[in-house]
Short mmCIF file of C-alpha atoms and ligand atoms in Angstrom, two decimals:
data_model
loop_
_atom_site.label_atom_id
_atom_site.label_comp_id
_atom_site.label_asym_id
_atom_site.label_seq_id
_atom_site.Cartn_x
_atom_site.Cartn_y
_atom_site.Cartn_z
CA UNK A 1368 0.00 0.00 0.00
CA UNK A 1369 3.01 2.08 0.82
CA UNK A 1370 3.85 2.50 -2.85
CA UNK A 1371 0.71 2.93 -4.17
CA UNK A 1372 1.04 6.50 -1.89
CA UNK A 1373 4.28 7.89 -3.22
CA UNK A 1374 2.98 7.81 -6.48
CA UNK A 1375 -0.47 9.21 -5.37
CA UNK A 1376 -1.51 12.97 -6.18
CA UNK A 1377 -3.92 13.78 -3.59
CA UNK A 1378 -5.81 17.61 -4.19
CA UNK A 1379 -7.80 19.07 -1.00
CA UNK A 1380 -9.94 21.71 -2.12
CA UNK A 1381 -11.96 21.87 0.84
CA UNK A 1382 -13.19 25.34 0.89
CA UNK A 1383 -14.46 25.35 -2.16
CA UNK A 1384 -18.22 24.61 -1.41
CA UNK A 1385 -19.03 26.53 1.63
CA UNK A 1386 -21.59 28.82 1.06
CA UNK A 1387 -21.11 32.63 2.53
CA UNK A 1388 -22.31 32.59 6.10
CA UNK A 1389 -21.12 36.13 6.31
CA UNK A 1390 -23.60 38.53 8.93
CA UNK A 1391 -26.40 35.46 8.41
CA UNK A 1392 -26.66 34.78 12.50
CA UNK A 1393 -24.65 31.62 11.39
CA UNK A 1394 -22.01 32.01 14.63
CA UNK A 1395 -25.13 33.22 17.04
CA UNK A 1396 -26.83 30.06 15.82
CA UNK A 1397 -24.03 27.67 16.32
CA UNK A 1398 -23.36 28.67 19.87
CA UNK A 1399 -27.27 28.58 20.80
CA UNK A 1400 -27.81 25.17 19.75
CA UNK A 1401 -24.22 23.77 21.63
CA UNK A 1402 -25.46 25.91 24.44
CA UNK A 1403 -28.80 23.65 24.41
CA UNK A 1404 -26.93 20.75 23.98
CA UNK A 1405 -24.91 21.65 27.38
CA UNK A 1406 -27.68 23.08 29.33
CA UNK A 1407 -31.04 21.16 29.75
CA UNK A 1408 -32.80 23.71 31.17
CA UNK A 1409 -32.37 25.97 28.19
CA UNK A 1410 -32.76 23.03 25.99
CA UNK A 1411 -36.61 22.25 27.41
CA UNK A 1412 -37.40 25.66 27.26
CA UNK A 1413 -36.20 26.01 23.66
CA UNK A 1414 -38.35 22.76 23.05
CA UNK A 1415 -41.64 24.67 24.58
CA UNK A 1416 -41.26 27.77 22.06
CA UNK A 1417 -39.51 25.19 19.05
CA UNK A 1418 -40.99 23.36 16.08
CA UNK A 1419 -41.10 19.70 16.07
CA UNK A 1420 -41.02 17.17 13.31
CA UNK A 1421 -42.89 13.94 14.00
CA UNK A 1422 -41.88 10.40 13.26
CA UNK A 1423 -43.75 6.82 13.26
CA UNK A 1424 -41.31 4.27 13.97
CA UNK A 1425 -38.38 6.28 12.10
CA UNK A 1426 -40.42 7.44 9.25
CA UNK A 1427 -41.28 11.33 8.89
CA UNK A 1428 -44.82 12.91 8.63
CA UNK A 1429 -44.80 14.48 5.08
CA UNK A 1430 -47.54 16.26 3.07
CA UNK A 1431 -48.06 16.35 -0.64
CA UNK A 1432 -47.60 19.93 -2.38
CA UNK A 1433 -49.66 21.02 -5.44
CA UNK A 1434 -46.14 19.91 -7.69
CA UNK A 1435 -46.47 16.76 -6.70
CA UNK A 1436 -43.47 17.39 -4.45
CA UNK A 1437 -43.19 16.33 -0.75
CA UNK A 1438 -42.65 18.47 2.29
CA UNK A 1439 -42.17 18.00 5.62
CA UNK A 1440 -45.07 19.12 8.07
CA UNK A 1441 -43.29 20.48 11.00
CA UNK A 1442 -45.65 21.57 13.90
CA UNK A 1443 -45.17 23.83 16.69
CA UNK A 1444 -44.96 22.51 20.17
CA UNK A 1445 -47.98 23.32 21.17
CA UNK A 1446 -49.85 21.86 19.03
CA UNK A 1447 -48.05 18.85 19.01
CA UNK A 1448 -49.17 19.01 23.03
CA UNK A 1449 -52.38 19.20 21.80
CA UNK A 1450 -52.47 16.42 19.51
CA UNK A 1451 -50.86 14.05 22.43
CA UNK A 1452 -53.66 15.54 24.97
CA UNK A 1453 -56.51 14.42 22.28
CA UNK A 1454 -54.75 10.85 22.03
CA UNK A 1455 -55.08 10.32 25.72
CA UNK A 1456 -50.77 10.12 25.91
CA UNK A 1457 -48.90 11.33 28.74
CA UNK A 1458 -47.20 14.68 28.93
CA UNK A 1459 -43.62 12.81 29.34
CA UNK A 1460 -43.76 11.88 25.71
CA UNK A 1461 -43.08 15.23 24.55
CA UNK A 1462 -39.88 15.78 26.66
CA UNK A 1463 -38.05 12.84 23.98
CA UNK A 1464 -37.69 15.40 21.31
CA UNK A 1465 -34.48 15.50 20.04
CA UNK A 1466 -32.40 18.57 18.86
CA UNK A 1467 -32.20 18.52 15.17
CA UNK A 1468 -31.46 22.03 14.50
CA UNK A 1469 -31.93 25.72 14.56
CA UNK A 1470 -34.28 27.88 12.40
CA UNK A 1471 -32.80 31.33 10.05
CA UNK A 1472 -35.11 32.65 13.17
CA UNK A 1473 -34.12 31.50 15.70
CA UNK A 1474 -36.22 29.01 17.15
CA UNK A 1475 -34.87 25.68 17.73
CA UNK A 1476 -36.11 22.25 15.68
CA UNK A 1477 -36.53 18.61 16.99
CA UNK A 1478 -37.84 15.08 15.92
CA UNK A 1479 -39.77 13.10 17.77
CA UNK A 1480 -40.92 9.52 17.44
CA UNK A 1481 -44.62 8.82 18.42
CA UNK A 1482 -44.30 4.95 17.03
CA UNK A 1483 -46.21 4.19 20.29
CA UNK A 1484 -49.20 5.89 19.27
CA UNK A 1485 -51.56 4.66 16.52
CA UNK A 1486 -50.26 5.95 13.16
CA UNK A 1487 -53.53 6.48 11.12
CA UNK A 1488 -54.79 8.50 14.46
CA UNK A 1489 -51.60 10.67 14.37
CA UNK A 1490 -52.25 11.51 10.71
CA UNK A 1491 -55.77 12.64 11.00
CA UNK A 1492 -55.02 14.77 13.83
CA UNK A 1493 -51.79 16.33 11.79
CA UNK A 1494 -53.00 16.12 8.15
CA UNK A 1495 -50.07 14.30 6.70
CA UNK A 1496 -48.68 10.68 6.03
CA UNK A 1497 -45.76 9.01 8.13
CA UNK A 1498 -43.65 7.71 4.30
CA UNK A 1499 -40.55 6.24 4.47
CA UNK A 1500 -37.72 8.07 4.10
CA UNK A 1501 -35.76 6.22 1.60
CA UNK A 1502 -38.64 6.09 -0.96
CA UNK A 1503 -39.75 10.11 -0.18
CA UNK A 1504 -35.99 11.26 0.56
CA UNK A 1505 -35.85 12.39 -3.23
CA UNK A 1506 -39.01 13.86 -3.27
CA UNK A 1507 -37.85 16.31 -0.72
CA UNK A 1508 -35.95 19.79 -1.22
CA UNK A 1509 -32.25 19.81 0.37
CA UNK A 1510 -32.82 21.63 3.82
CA UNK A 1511 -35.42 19.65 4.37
CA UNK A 1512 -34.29 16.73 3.18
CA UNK A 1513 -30.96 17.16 5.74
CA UNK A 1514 -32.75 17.92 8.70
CA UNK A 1515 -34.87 14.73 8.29
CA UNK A 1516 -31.87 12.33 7.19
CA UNK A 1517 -30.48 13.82 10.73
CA UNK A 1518 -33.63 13.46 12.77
CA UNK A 1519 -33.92 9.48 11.52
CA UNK A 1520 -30.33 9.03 12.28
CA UNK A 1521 -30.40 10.67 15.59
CA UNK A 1522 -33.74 8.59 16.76
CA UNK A 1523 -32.36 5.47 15.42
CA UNK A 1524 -29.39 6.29 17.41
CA UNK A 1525 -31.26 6.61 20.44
CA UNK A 1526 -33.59 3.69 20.15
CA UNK A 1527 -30.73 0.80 19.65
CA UNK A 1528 -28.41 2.28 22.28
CA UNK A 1529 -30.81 2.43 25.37
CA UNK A 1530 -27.91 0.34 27.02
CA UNK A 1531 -24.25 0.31 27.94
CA UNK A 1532 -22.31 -1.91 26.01
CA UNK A 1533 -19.53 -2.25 29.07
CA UNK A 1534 -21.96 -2.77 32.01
CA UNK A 1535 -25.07 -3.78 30.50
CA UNK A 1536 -27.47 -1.12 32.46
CA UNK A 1537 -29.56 1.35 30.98
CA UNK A 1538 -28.35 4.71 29.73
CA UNK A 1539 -29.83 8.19 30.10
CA UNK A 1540 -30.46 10.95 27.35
CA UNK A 1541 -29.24 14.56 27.85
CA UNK A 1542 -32.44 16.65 27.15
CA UNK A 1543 -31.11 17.68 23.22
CA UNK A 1544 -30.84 14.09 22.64
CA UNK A 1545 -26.89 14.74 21.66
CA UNK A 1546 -25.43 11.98 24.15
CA UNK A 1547 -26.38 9.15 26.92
CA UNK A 1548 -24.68 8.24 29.60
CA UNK A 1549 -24.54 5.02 31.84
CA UNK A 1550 -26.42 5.31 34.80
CA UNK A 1551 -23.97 2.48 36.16
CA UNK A 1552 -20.76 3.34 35.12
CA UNK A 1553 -20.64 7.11 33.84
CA UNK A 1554 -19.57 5.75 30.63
CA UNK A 1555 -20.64 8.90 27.74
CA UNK A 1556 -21.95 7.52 24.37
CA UNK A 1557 -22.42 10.20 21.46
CA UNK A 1558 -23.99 9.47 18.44
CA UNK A 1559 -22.14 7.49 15.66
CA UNK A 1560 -21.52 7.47 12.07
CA UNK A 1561 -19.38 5.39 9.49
CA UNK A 1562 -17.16 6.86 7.39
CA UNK A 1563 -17.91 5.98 3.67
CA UNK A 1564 -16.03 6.51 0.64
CA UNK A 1565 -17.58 7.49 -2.29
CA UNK A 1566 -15.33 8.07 -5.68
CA UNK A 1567 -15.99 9.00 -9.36
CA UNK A 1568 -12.77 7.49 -11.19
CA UNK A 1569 -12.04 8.84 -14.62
CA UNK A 1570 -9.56 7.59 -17.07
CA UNK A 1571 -9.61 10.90 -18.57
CA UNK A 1572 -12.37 10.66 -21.39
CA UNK A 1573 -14.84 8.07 -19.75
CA UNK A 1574 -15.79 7.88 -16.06
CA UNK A 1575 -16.56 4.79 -14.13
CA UNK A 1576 -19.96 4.00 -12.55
CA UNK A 1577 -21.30 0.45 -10.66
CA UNK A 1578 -24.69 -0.93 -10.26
CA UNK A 1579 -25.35 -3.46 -7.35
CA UNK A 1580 -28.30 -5.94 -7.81
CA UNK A 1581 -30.24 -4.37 -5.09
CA UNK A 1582 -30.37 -1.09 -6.60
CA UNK A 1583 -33.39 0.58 -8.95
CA UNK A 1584 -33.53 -0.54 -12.60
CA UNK A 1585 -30.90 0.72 -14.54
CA UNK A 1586 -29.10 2.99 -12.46
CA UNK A 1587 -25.58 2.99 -11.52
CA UNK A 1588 -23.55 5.18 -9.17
CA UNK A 1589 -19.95 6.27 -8.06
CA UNK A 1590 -18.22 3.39 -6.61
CA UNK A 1591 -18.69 3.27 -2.39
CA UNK A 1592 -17.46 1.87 0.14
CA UNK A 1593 -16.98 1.67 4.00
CA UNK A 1594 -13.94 3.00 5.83
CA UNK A 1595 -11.96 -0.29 7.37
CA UNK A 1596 -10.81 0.69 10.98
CA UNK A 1597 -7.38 2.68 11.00
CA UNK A 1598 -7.74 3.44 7.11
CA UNK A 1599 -7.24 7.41 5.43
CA UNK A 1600 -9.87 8.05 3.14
CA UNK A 1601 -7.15 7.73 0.64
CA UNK A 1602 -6.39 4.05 1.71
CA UNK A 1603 -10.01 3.11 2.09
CA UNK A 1604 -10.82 4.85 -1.51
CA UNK A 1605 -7.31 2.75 -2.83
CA UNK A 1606 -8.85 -0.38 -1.31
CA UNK A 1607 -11.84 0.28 -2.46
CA UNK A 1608 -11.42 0.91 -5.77
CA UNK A 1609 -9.11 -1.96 -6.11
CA UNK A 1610 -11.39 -4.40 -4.75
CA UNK A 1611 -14.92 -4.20 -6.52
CA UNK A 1612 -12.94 -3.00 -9.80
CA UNK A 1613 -9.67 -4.62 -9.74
CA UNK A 1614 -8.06 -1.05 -10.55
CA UNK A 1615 -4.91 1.43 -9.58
CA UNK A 1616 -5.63 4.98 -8.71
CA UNK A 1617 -3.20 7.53 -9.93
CA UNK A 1618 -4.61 10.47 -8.20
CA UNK A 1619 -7.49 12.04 -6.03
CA UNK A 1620 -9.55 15.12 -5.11
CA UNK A 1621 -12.13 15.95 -2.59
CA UNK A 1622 -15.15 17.29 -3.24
CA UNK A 1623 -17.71 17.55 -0.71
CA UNK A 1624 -19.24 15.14 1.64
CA UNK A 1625 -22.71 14.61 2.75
CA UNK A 1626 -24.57 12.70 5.91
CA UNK A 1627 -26.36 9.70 4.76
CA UNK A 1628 -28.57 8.07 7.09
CA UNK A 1629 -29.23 4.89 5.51
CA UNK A 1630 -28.95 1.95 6.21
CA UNK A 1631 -27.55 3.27 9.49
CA UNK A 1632 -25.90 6.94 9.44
CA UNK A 1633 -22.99 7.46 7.43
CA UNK A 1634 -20.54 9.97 6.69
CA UNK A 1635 -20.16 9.87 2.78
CA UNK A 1636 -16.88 11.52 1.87
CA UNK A 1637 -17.11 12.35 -1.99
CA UNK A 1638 -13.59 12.50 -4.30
CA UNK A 1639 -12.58 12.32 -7.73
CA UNK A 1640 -9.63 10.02 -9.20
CA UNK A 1641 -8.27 8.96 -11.59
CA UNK A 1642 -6.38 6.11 -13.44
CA UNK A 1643 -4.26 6.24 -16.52
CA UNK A 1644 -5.53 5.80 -19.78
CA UNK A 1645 -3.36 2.81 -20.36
CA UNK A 1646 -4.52 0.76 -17.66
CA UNK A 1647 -8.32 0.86 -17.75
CA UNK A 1648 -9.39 -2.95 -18.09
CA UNK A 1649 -12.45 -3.74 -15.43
CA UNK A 1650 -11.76 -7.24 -13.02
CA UNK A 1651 -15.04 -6.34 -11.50
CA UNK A 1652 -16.23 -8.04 -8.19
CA UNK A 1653 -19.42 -9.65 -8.63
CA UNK A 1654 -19.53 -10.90 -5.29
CA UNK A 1655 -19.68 -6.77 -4.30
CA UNK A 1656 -21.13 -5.31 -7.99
CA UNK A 1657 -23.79 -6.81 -10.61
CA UNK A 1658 -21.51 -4.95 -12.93
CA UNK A 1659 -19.53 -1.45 -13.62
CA UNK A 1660 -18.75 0.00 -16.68
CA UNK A 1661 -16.84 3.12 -18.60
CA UNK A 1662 -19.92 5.62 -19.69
CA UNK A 1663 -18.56 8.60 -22.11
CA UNK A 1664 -19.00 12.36 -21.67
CA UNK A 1665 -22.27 11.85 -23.75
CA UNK A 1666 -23.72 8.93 -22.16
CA UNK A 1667 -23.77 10.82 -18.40
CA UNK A 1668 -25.13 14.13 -20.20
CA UNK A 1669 -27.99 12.35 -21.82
CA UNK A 1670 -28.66 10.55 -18.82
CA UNK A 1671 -28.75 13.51 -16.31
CA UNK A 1672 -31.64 14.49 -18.54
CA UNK A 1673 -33.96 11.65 -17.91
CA UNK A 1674 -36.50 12.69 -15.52
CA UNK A 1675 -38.70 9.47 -14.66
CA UNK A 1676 -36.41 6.28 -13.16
CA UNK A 1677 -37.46 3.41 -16.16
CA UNK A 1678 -39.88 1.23 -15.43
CA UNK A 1679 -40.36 -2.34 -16.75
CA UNK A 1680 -40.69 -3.69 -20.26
CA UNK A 1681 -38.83 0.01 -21.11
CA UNK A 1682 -35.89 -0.16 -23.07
CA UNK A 1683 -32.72 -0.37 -20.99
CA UNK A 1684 -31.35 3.66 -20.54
CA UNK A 1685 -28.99 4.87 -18.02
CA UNK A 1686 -30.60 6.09 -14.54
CA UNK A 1687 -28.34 8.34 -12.08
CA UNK A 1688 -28.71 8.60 -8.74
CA UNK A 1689 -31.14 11.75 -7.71
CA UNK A 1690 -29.89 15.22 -6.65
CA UNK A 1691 -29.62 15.01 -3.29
CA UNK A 1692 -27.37 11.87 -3.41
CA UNK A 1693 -23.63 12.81 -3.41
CA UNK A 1694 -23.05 10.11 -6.08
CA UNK A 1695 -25.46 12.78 -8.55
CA UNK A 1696 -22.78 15.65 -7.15
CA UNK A 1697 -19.83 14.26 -8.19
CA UNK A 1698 -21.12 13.02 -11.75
CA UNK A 1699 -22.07 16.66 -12.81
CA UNK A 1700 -18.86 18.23 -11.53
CA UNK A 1701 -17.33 15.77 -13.40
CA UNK A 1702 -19.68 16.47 -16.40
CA UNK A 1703 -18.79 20.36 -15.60
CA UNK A 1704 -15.26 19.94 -15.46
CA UNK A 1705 -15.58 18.05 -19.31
CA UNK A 1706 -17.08 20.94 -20.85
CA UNK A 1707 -15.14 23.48 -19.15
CA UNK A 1708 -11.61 21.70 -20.24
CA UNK A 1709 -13.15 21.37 -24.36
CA UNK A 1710 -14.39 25.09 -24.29
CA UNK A 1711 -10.54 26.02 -23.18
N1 NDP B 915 -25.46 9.09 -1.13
C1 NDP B 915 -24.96 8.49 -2.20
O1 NDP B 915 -24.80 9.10 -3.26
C2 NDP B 915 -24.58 7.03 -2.13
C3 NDP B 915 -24.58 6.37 -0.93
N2 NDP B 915 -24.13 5.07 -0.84
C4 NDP B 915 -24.09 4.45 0.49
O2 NDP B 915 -22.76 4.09 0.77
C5 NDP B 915 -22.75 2.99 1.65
C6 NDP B 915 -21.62 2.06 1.33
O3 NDP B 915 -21.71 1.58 0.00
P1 NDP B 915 -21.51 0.03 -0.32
O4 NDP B 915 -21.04 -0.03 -1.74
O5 NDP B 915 -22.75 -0.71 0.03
O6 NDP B 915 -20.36 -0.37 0.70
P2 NDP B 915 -19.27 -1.55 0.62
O7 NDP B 915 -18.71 -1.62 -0.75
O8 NDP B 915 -18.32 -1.33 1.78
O9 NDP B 915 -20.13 -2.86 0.84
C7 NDP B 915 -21.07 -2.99 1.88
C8 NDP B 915 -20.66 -4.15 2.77
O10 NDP B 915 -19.58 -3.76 3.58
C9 NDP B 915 -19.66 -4.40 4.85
N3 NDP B 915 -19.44 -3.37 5.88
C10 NDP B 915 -18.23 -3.03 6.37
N4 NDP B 915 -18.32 -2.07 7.28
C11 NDP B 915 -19.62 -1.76 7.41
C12 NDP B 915 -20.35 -0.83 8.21
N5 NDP B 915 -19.76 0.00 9.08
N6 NDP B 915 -21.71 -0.77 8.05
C13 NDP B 915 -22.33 -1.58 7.18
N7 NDP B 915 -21.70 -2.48 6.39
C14 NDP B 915 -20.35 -2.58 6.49
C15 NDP B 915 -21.01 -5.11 4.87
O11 NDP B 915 -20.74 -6.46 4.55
P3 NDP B 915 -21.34 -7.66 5.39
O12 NDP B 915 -22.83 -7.42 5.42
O13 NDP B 915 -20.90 -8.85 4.60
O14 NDP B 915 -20.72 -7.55 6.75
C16 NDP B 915 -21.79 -4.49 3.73
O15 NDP B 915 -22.70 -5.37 3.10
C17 NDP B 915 -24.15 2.35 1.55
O16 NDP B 915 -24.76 2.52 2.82
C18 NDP B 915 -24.89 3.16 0.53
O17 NDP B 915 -26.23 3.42 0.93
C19 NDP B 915 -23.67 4.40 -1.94
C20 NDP B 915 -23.67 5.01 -3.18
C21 NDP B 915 -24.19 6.36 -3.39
MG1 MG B 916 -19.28 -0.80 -2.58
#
C-alpha cells in the first residue's frame, strides 16, 4: 500500500463549497444550539417555544404539495401538546424530542418519534402521512431533506443504544438528545456514524460507474465503500477501488461530503480520481457489484436528462442517482469539469 502512496496525487480543495455565512446569525446560531446541547434547562425551554417534526417508527410525517413534491409538516410545540392531549398520551412523551437544528429565526427544531401511538390516528389529527424516508428522501428539497436524514439518524441512534455496552445497564439521554450516559458506570456515548467513501474514477475521457443488484432498474452510481478501521480516506478509496474494480488509482480530489442516514448513518466523503488511460481494463467483483462500466461524456449528459427512473418492459437507458445523493454531485462536476476543459 506504501507504494501505491508515493505515487499518489492527492488535491484538497476543501473550501471550495461553503456557502457565505457572512452577517447570516450563522455564529449566534451555532453557539445557541451547543449551548442547548450543554444546558437542559435551556434546551426544554427552547423545546416549549420550538418546532417539532414527527416520526412513526423512524419514518417522517410528510404532506403532498400542489407539484407533486413532498414536504415536511413540522408543527409547533404546542400543538403537538395538543395532539398528544386528544390521544389520551402522557405529557412525558413530549420531553423525547431531540435537537435537530436551529431555524434562520431563531427558534430551535426537533424530531420526535410517536411509534407508540396509533399511526392512522396521528395523521388525521396532523394532516399528513408518516412515508418512508428512503422512498420520499428524493421527493424532498435539500434543507429539508438534511434535517430529516439527521432526525432518523439521531432517533435510530437513540432507540438501539438504550444500554451500555460495558456494564449492560440502561443509559440516560441529555435533554437535546446529543449523548447518553450510563447510569452504572458514567460511561458517555455520542452518536455514531461510518465513514464511507464514495469516488468518481475517470480515465480521462470516460468515467466509471457500478450498479449493485439491489439497486433501482438501470441505475448505476460512483463506486462506495466503508472506511476499514485505522484506514485514510485515501487508503479506504485505494482499497476500495481496487477491490470491486480490480483497478490502480493515480490520483485524487475531494469534493464535498454529505450525511447519509441509511442503512444506518454514514458519513459519505465524496472524491474524484483517476487512473491512466493505459490501464483501464475492469476485473469487476461480482460478489460486491452486478456490474460497472466506462460511460462517455455523452452517455452521463444524456442521462442527467432523464426525468422518470425506467420502469419495466422500457428499453434499458442509463438512470443516475437523484440530486440530493452525493453520487449525482460528483457526476455533474465531473460532467462540468468536461465541458469546461473542451471550451478552453
Ligand atoms: N449518497 C450516495 O450518493 C450514495 C450512498 N451510498 C451508500 O454508501 C454505503 C456504502 O456503500 P456500499 O457499496 O454498500 O459499501 P461496501 O462496498 O463497503 O459494501 C457494503 C458491505 O460492507 C460491509 N461493511 C463493512 N463495514 C460496514 C459498516 N460499518 N456498516 C455496514 N456495512 C459494512 C457489509 O458487509 P457484510 O454485510 O458482509 O458484513 C456491507 O454489506 C451504503 O450505505 C450506501 O447506501 C452508496 C452510493 C451512493
Ligand atoms: Mg461498494
Amino acid at each position: 500500500m506504501a507504494a501505491v502512496f508515493r505515487h499518489l496525487r492527492i488535491i484538497l480543495c476543501a473550501t471550495k463549497c461553503l456557502p457565505s455565512r457572512c452577517c447570516s446569525g450563522f455564529i449566534s446560531r451555532a453557539r445557541y444550539m451547543n449551548r442547548l446541547k450543554e444546558d437542559d434547562e435551556a434546551c426544554l425551554a427552547a423545546l416549549q417555544n420550538g418546532h417539532i417534526f414527527l416520526f412513526h417508527r423512524l419514518s417522517p410525517l410528510l404532506q403532498r404539495t400542489e407539484r407533486g413534491t413532498l414536504k415536511p409538516a413540522p408543527l409547533v410545540t404546542s400543538d403537538v401538546q395538543s395532539v398528544l392531549q386528544r390521544l389520551s398520551s402522557d405529557g412525558s412523551l413530549l420531553k423525547r424530542s431531540v435537537l435537530i437544528g436551529c431555524s434562520k429565526q431563531n427558534q430551535a427544531l426537533f424530531c420526535l418519534d410517536v411509534g407508540e401511538l396509533d399511526q392512522v390516528a396521528v395523521e388525521e389529527q396532523c394532516e399528513g402521512n408518516f412515508m418512508d424516508l428512503r422512498k420520499s428522501l428524493f421527493l424532498l428539497t435539500g434543507a429539508e431533506a438534511h434535517l430529516l436524514a439527521k432526525g432518523k439518524a439521531l432517533l435510530r441512534w437513540h432507540q438501539t443504544n438504550r444500554f451500555c455496552s460495558a456494564t449492560g445497564q440502561p443509559t440516560h439521554r441529555n435533554q437535546a438528545g446529543s449523548q447518553r450516559v450510563c447510569s452504572s458506570s458514567g460511561i458517555v456515548y455520542y452518536p455514531l456514524m461510518s465513514p464511507v467513501v464514495i469516488v468518481l474514477v475517470s480515465d480521462g475521457k470516460r468515467c466509471l460507474l457500478g450498479r449493485q443488484s439491489s439497486f433501482p432498474r438501470g441505475m448505476y452510481s460512483a463506486l462506495a465503500g466503508f472506511c476499514d478501521m485505522g484506514e485514510s480516506l485515501e487508503e479506504a478509496l485505494c482499497r476500495e477501488v481496487a477491490e470491486e474494480v480490480g483497478l490502480e488509482l493515480q490520483s485524487i480530489s475531494y469534493s464535498s461530503s454529505q450525511h447519509w442516514p441509511f442503512p444506518h448513518s454514514s458519513l459519505m466523503l465524496g472524491c474524484h480520481a483517476s487512473v491512466s488511460p493505459a490501464h483501464t481494463q475492469l476485473q469487476v467483483d461480482h460478489t460486491e457489484l452486478e456490474d460497472a462500466r466506462w460511460f462517455s461524456l455523452e452517455e452521463v449528459t444524456s442521462a442527467l436528462k432523464v426525468k422518470t427512473p425506467p420502469s419495466r418492459g422500457d428499453p434499458p437507458i442509463l438512470w443516475l442517482p437523484p440530486k440530493q445523493a452525493i453520487a449525482h454531485r460528483l457526476i455533474t462536476e465531473w460532467v462540468q469539469s468536461k465541458v469546461q476543459n473542451s471550451e478552453c
